[in-house]
Short mmCIF file of C-alpha atoms in Angstrom, two decimals:
data_model
loop_
_atom_site.label_atom_id
_atom_site.label_comp_id
_atom_site.label_asym_id
_atom_site.label_seq_id
_atom_site.Cartn_x
_atom_site.Cartn_y
_atom_site.Cartn_z
CA MET A 1 126.76 74.07 90.32
CA THR A 2 125.24 75.35 86.91
CA HIS A 3 121.51 75.76 86.20
CA ARG A 4 121.05 72.55 84.09
CA ALA A 5 122.56 70.44 86.83
CA ALA A 6 120.74 72.33 89.84
CA ALA A 7 117.31 71.57 87.99
CA VAL A 8 118.25 67.90 87.40
CA VAL A 9 118.79 67.92 91.32
CA THR A 10 115.79 69.37 92.43
CA GLN A 11 113.42 68.52 91.05
CA ARG A 12 112.81 65.90 93.57
CA ALA A 13 110.47 68.71 95.10
CA ASP A 14 109.31 68.84 98.83
CA ALA A 15 106.48 66.51 98.97
CA ASP A 16 104.72 68.64 101.88
CA PRO A 17 101.47 69.46 100.75
CA ALA A 18 101.58 72.73 102.55
CA ALA A 19 103.90 73.87 100.16
CA GLY A 20 101.95 73.57 97.57
CA PRO A 21 100.77 71.67 94.18
CA ARG A 22 103.87 69.82 92.75
CA ILE A 23 105.17 71.53 89.45
CA ARG A 24 104.65 69.30 86.58
CA PRO A 25 105.80 71.73 83.83
CA GLU A 26 104.27 71.40 80.17
CA GLU A 27 107.29 73.64 78.97
CA PRO A 28 110.74 72.80 77.71
CA PRO A 29 113.52 72.83 80.10
CA GLY A 30 115.06 76.28 79.63
CA GLY A 31 111.45 77.98 78.76
CA VAL A 32 111.11 81.43 80.12
CA VAL A 33 108.32 82.71 82.18
CA VAL A 34 107.35 86.25 83.12
CA VAL A 35 106.07 86.51 86.66
CA LYS A 36 104.31 89.71 87.30
CA PHE A 37 103.73 89.90 91.19
CA GLY A 38 101.52 92.45 92.39
CA GLY A 39 98.61 93.75 94.82
CA ASN A 40 97.69 93.43 98.02
CA ALA A 41 99.70 90.43 98.27
CA MET A 42 102.87 92.04 98.13
CA VAL A 43 101.90 93.56 101.74
CA ASP A 44 101.42 90.37 103.22
CA ALA A 45 104.25 88.42 104.45
CA ALA A 46 103.22 85.13 104.62
CA LEU A 47 102.12 85.79 100.81
CA GLN A 48 105.52 87.24 99.93
CA ARG A 49 107.17 84.07 101.28
CA THR A 50 105.47 81.74 99.70
CA PHE A 51 105.60 83.50 96.18
CA ALA A 52 109.23 83.77 96.34
CA GLN A 53 109.02 79.77 97.34
CA ASP A 54 106.70 79.31 94.14
CA VAL A 55 109.65 81.19 91.76
CA VAL A 56 112.34 79.49 93.37
CA GLU A 57 110.56 76.10 92.22
CA LEU A 58 109.84 77.07 88.80
CA TRP A 59 113.55 77.64 88.62
CA ARG A 60 114.11 74.14 90.20
CA ALA A 61 111.79 71.85 87.61
CA GLY A 62 114.24 73.91 84.70
CA LEU A 63 111.95 76.40 83.94
CA ARG A 64 113.83 80.12 83.92
CA PRO A 65 111.17 82.36 85.62
CA VAL A 66 111.81 86.49 85.50
CA VAL A 67 110.25 88.25 87.99
CA VAL A 68 108.46 91.98 87.55
CA HIS A 69 106.62 93.41 90.82
CA GLY A 70 104.56 96.18 91.10
CA GLY A 71 104.03 97.71 94.08
CA GLY A 72 101.11 100.24 94.20
CA PRO A 73 99.97 100.04 98.15
CA GLN A 74 103.37 100.54 99.21
CA ILE A 75 103.83 104.18 97.01
CA SER A 76 100.29 104.96 98.13
CA ALA A 77 101.38 104.44 101.72
CA MET A 78 104.26 106.30 101.12
CA LEU A 79 102.46 109.38 99.50
CA ASP A 80 100.15 108.92 102.09
CA ARG A 81 103.05 109.81 104.81
CA LEU A 82 104.65 112.44 102.66
CA GLY A 83 100.91 114.00 102.45
CA LEU A 84 101.08 113.90 98.32
CA GLU A 85 97.53 113.44 96.52
CA THR A 86 97.56 110.90 93.97
CA ARG A 87 95.08 109.93 91.93
CA PHE A 88 94.02 107.35 88.70
CA GLU A 89 92.71 107.85 85.60
CA ALA A 90 91.92 104.95 83.44
CA GLY A 91 93.80 102.66 85.51
CA LEU A 92 97.43 104.28 86.36
CA ARG A 93 98.39 106.47 88.63
CA VAL A 94 98.92 110.06 87.49
CA THR A 95 102.34 110.82 88.03
CA THR A 96 104.00 114.06 88.36
CA PRO A 97 107.91 114.47 88.76
CA GLU A 98 107.34 114.56 92.62
CA ILE A 99 105.40 111.49 92.73
CA MET A 100 108.02 109.90 90.30
CA ASP A 101 110.65 110.41 92.74
CA VAL A 102 108.81 108.40 95.26
CA VAL A 103 107.76 105.61 92.68
CA ARG A 104 111.75 104.97 92.18
CA MET A 105 112.40 105.54 95.81
CA VAL A 106 109.83 102.97 96.85
CA LEU A 107 110.29 100.40 93.70
CA THR A 108 113.81 99.96 93.75
CA GLY A 109 114.71 100.84 97.31
CA ARG A 110 112.40 98.89 99.22
CA VAL A 111 109.96 96.74 97.93
CA GLN A 112 112.90 95.08 95.14
CA ARG A 113 114.80 94.86 98.11
CA GLU A 114 112.41 92.57 99.86
CA LEU A 115 111.25 90.71 97.20
CA VAL A 116 114.80 89.65 96.26
CA GLY A 117 115.85 88.83 99.90
CA HIS A 118 112.74 86.47 100.20
CA ILE A 119 114.03 84.67 97.13
CA ASN A 120 117.73 84.46 98.37
CA ALA A 121 116.07 83.01 101.64
CA HIS A 122 116.16 79.59 99.22
CA GLY A 123 119.67 80.42 97.80
CA PRO A 124 121.59 82.86 95.81
CA PHE A 125 119.16 83.17 93.15
CA ALA A 126 117.39 87.15 92.78
CA VAL A 127 119.10 89.69 91.61
CA GLY A 128 117.45 93.18 90.94
CA MET A 129 117.42 95.29 88.69
CA THR A 130 114.69 98.52 86.54
CA GLY A 131 114.12 99.02 82.98
CA GLU A 132 116.41 101.85 83.42
CA ASP A 133 119.43 99.21 83.37
CA ALA A 134 121.49 98.82 80.42
CA HIS A 135 118.59 100.87 78.49
CA THR A 136 116.51 97.28 79.51
CA MET A 137 113.10 99.11 78.74
CA THR A 138 112.75 102.48 76.56
CA ALA A 139 109.16 104.57 76.97
CA VAL A 140 107.26 107.22 75.93
CA ARG A 141 104.84 109.03 77.29
CA ARG A 142 101.74 107.15 77.57
CA SER A 143 98.46 109.29 76.58
CA ALA A 144 94.85 108.33 77.81
CA ARG A 145 91.45 108.62 77.89
CA VAL A 146 88.16 108.86 79.64
CA ASP A 147 84.97 108.84 78.74
CA ASP A 148 86.60 109.53 74.72
CA ARG A 149 88.29 112.43 76.47
CA PRO A 150 92.17 113.09 76.49
CA VAL A 151 93.57 113.20 79.78
CA ASP A 152 96.84 113.98 81.16
CA ILE A 153 98.26 111.37 83.54
CA GLY A 154 101.91 112.24 83.59
CA LEU A 155 105.30 110.84 83.74
CA VAL A 156 104.02 107.53 82.86
CA GLY A 157 105.39 105.59 80.29
CA ASP A 158 104.53 102.67 78.03
CA VAL A 159 107.25 100.39 77.06
CA VAL A 160 108.19 100.81 73.09
CA GLU A 161 111.91 99.08 72.91
CA VAL A 162 112.74 96.08 75.06
CA ASN A 163 116.61 95.32 75.27
CA PRO A 164 116.51 91.88 76.42
CA GLY A 165 120.35 91.12 77.08
CA VAL A 166 121.02 91.66 81.03
CA VAL A 167 118.01 89.68 81.85
CA ARG A 168 118.78 87.05 79.16
CA ALA A 169 122.75 86.77 80.38
CA LEU A 170 121.19 87.06 84.20
CA LEU A 171 119.47 83.18 83.37
CA GLU A 172 121.76 82.25 81.35
CA GLN A 173 123.74 82.40 84.40
CA GLY A 174 121.17 80.61 86.44
CA HIS A 175 120.14 83.68 88.06
CA ILE A 176 116.46 84.58 88.79
CA PRO A 177 115.86 88.68 87.67
CA VAL A 178 113.60 90.90 89.59
CA VAL A 179 112.78 93.55 87.68
CA SER A 180 111.32 97.11 89.00
CA PRO A 181 108.87 98.80 86.01
CA VAL A 182 110.63 102.19 86.33
CA ALA A 183 112.13 102.97 82.12
CA ARG A 184 114.09 106.00 80.81
CA GLY A 185 112.62 107.60 77.30
CA GLU A 186 115.12 108.80 74.92
CA ASP A 187 114.82 112.63 76.00
CA GLY A 188 115.92 111.05 79.34
CA GLN A 189 113.43 111.59 81.39
CA VAL A 190 112.35 108.24 83.82
CA TYR A 191 108.92 106.97 83.02
CA ASN A 192 106.72 105.07 85.58
CA VAL A 193 105.17 102.12 83.47
CA ASN A 194 102.47 100.12 84.93
CA ALA A 195 103.87 96.55 86.16
CA ASP A 196 101.25 94.04 83.98
CA LEU A 197 102.32 96.15 81.07
CA ALA A 198 106.23 95.96 81.92
CA ALA A 199 106.23 92.26 82.44
CA SER A 200 104.12 91.69 79.12
CA ALA A 201 106.89 93.68 77.18
CA LEU A 202 109.40 91.95 78.80
CA ALA A 203 107.36 88.61 78.21
CA VAL A 204 107.55 89.28 73.99
CA ALA A 205 111.39 90.66 74.13
CA LEU A 206 112.40 87.36 75.81
CA GLY A 207 110.08 84.88 73.75
CA ALA A 208 108.40 83.67 77.03
CA ARG A 209 106.34 80.73 77.06
CA ARG A 210 104.33 82.54 79.43
CA LEU A 211 103.00 85.46 81.28
CA VAL A 212 101.71 84.85 84.93
CA VAL A 213 99.85 88.10 86.52
CA LEU A 214 98.89 88.11 89.89
CA THR A 215 96.13 90.06 90.90
CA ASP A 216 93.30 90.77 93.47
CA VAL A 217 90.65 88.98 92.39
CA GLU A 218 90.10 85.47 91.28
CA GLY A 219 90.21 86.10 87.38
CA LEU A 220 88.29 88.11 84.61
CA TYR A 221 84.70 88.38 85.54
CA ALA A 222 82.47 87.82 82.90
CA GLU A 223 79.57 90.22 83.57
CA TRP A 224 81.05 92.63 86.62
CA PRO A 225 79.49 93.79 88.97
CA HIS A 226 76.64 92.12 88.10
CA SER A 227 78.48 88.53 88.44
CA THR A 228 81.60 86.79 89.79
CA GLU A 229 81.76 84.25 87.30
CA VAL A 230 85.00 83.95 85.98
CA ILE A 231 86.20 83.66 82.50
CA GLY A 232 88.27 80.21 82.80
CA ARG A 233 89.80 80.84 78.91
CA LEU A 234 89.30 83.12 76.25
CA THR A 235 90.71 84.12 72.61
CA ALA A 236 92.91 86.97 71.82
CA ASP A 237 90.04 88.34 69.77
CA ALA A 238 87.72 87.60 72.34
CA LEU A 239 89.71 89.89 74.84
CA ASP A 240 90.17 92.34 72.45
CA GLY A 241 86.56 93.12 71.98
CA MET A 242 86.30 93.55 75.55
CA LEU A 243 88.89 95.80 76.39
CA PRO A 244 86.43 98.98 76.02
CA GLU A 245 84.37 97.55 78.58
CA LEU A 246 86.60 96.34 81.22
CA ALA A 247 86.99 98.40 84.87
CA SER A 248 90.03 100.64 84.94
CA GLY A 249 91.70 98.29 87.23
CA MET A 250 91.48 95.22 85.49
CA LEU A 251 92.19 97.21 81.90
CA PRO A 252 96.28 97.10 82.17
CA LYS A 253 96.39 93.54 83.46
CA MET A 254 94.09 92.22 79.81
CA GLU A 255 95.83 94.26 78.08
CA GLY A 256 99.57 93.45 78.76
CA CYS A 257 97.72 89.89 78.53
CA LEU A 258 96.60 91.12 74.81
CA ARG A 259 99.58 92.22 73.96
CA ALA A 260 101.40 89.01 75.17
CA VAL A 261 99.93 86.41 73.33
CA ARG A 262 100.05 88.72 69.86
CA GLY A 263 103.05 88.87 70.42
CA GLY A 264 104.20 85.32 70.42
CA VAL A 265 104.06 84.05 74.37
CA HIS A 266 101.72 81.23 74.02
CA ARG A 267 99.99 81.36 77.14
CA ALA A 268 98.65 84.39 79.43
CA HIS A 269 97.32 83.70 82.84
CA VAL A 270 95.14 86.50 85.61
CA LEU A 271 95.25 84.86 89.10
CA ASP A 272 94.50 85.58 92.48
CA GLY A 273 97.60 86.50 93.92
CA ARG A 274 95.97 86.44 97.53
CA VAL A 275 95.46 82.37 97.71
CA PRO A 276 99.02 80.80 98.61
CA HIS A 277 101.10 79.03 95.71
CA ALA A 278 98.48 80.43 93.10
CA VAL A 279 101.59 80.42 90.89
CA ARG A 280 102.41 77.10 91.59
CA ALA A 281 99.14 75.60 91.09
CA VAL A 282 98.80 77.14 87.31
CA PHE A 283 102.27 75.23 86.74
CA GLY A 284 100.94 72.04 89.03
CA GLY A 285 98.04 70.68 86.20
CA THR A 286 95.40 73.07 87.73
CA SER A 287 94.16 76.35 86.05
CA PRO A 288 93.09 78.83 87.82
CA GLY A 289 92.09 82.52 87.41
CA THR A 290 91.70 83.31 83.69
CA THR A 291 93.86 82.36 80.53
CA VAL A 292 94.45 84.01 77.36
CA VAL A 293 95.35 82.11 74.11
CA PRO A 294 96.34 82.80 70.72
CA ASP A 295 93.42 83.57 68.15
CA GLY A 296 93.38 79.57 66.42
CA ARG A 297 93.28 77.84 70.11
CA PRO A 298 90.03 76.53 71.35
CA ASP A 299 87.76 78.87 73.67
CA THR A 300 86.57 76.32 75.97
CA GLY A 301 84.44 78.86 77.99
CA ARG A 302 83.63 79.54 81.18
CA SER A 303 84.08 78.07 84.47
CA ALA A 304 82.92 79.85 87.87
CA ALA A 305 85.55 80.32 90.41
#
């Protein structure tokens, strides 16, 4: 069955309320949606299953989902088991060559396999790959500053080029690519790429309609830590002005959203991945979390979460 035919047949979605809200995509059929799966939802088997179900429902609704996954909790757990110290600077894991070996092993050998398995429980959809495959992502060593001083974060990369040919081919064949955020540099060095920024770069290269980032908070807080009021929607310029003041954990997520909408993605969403069917909700007529839109679109202000 072709992707187009399958989408037509399966748009008669399961009406079970426990399955989450019905997807009513505003995007045209065939529109690409990049979803970054991360946070502690990745270590909750029930949330992994509902996420996989949501991704398959996007496919059934006629969209073309691409999943980019993180693996921070699993990497940290493995480093603890191996007795390797890890630390973070500017929201990014400091990555020595020894830690890089663990990152590759955990991301591609465990996390990706689990996620592919959950999606494929619904049919032969998911295909796993990494940013290294077919030089899909090329990275350079990323610099970082903390308190206006440079810090060495090791083998952490920033994506400077994306060759989306393999991902496009998988989409055309009706598959759901599941991408691990590991990239190779022109010098042959392999880099650990932040999954939020990898998803953003891939969304731009694919001409995606939306970028969806799942995390462990309700969205971008207006005045953290003094308030838990969530900013419902803001423009790229407004977000740009806020970046220097953001907490380190939120910085790469919002930086990824900013890069995406300035690179042509229509909307970027930051959602609470701890809520079952969060992905389906944003495509089902509600707008949880924080939505970033390009400049020139109205900013509807703040909404409490």
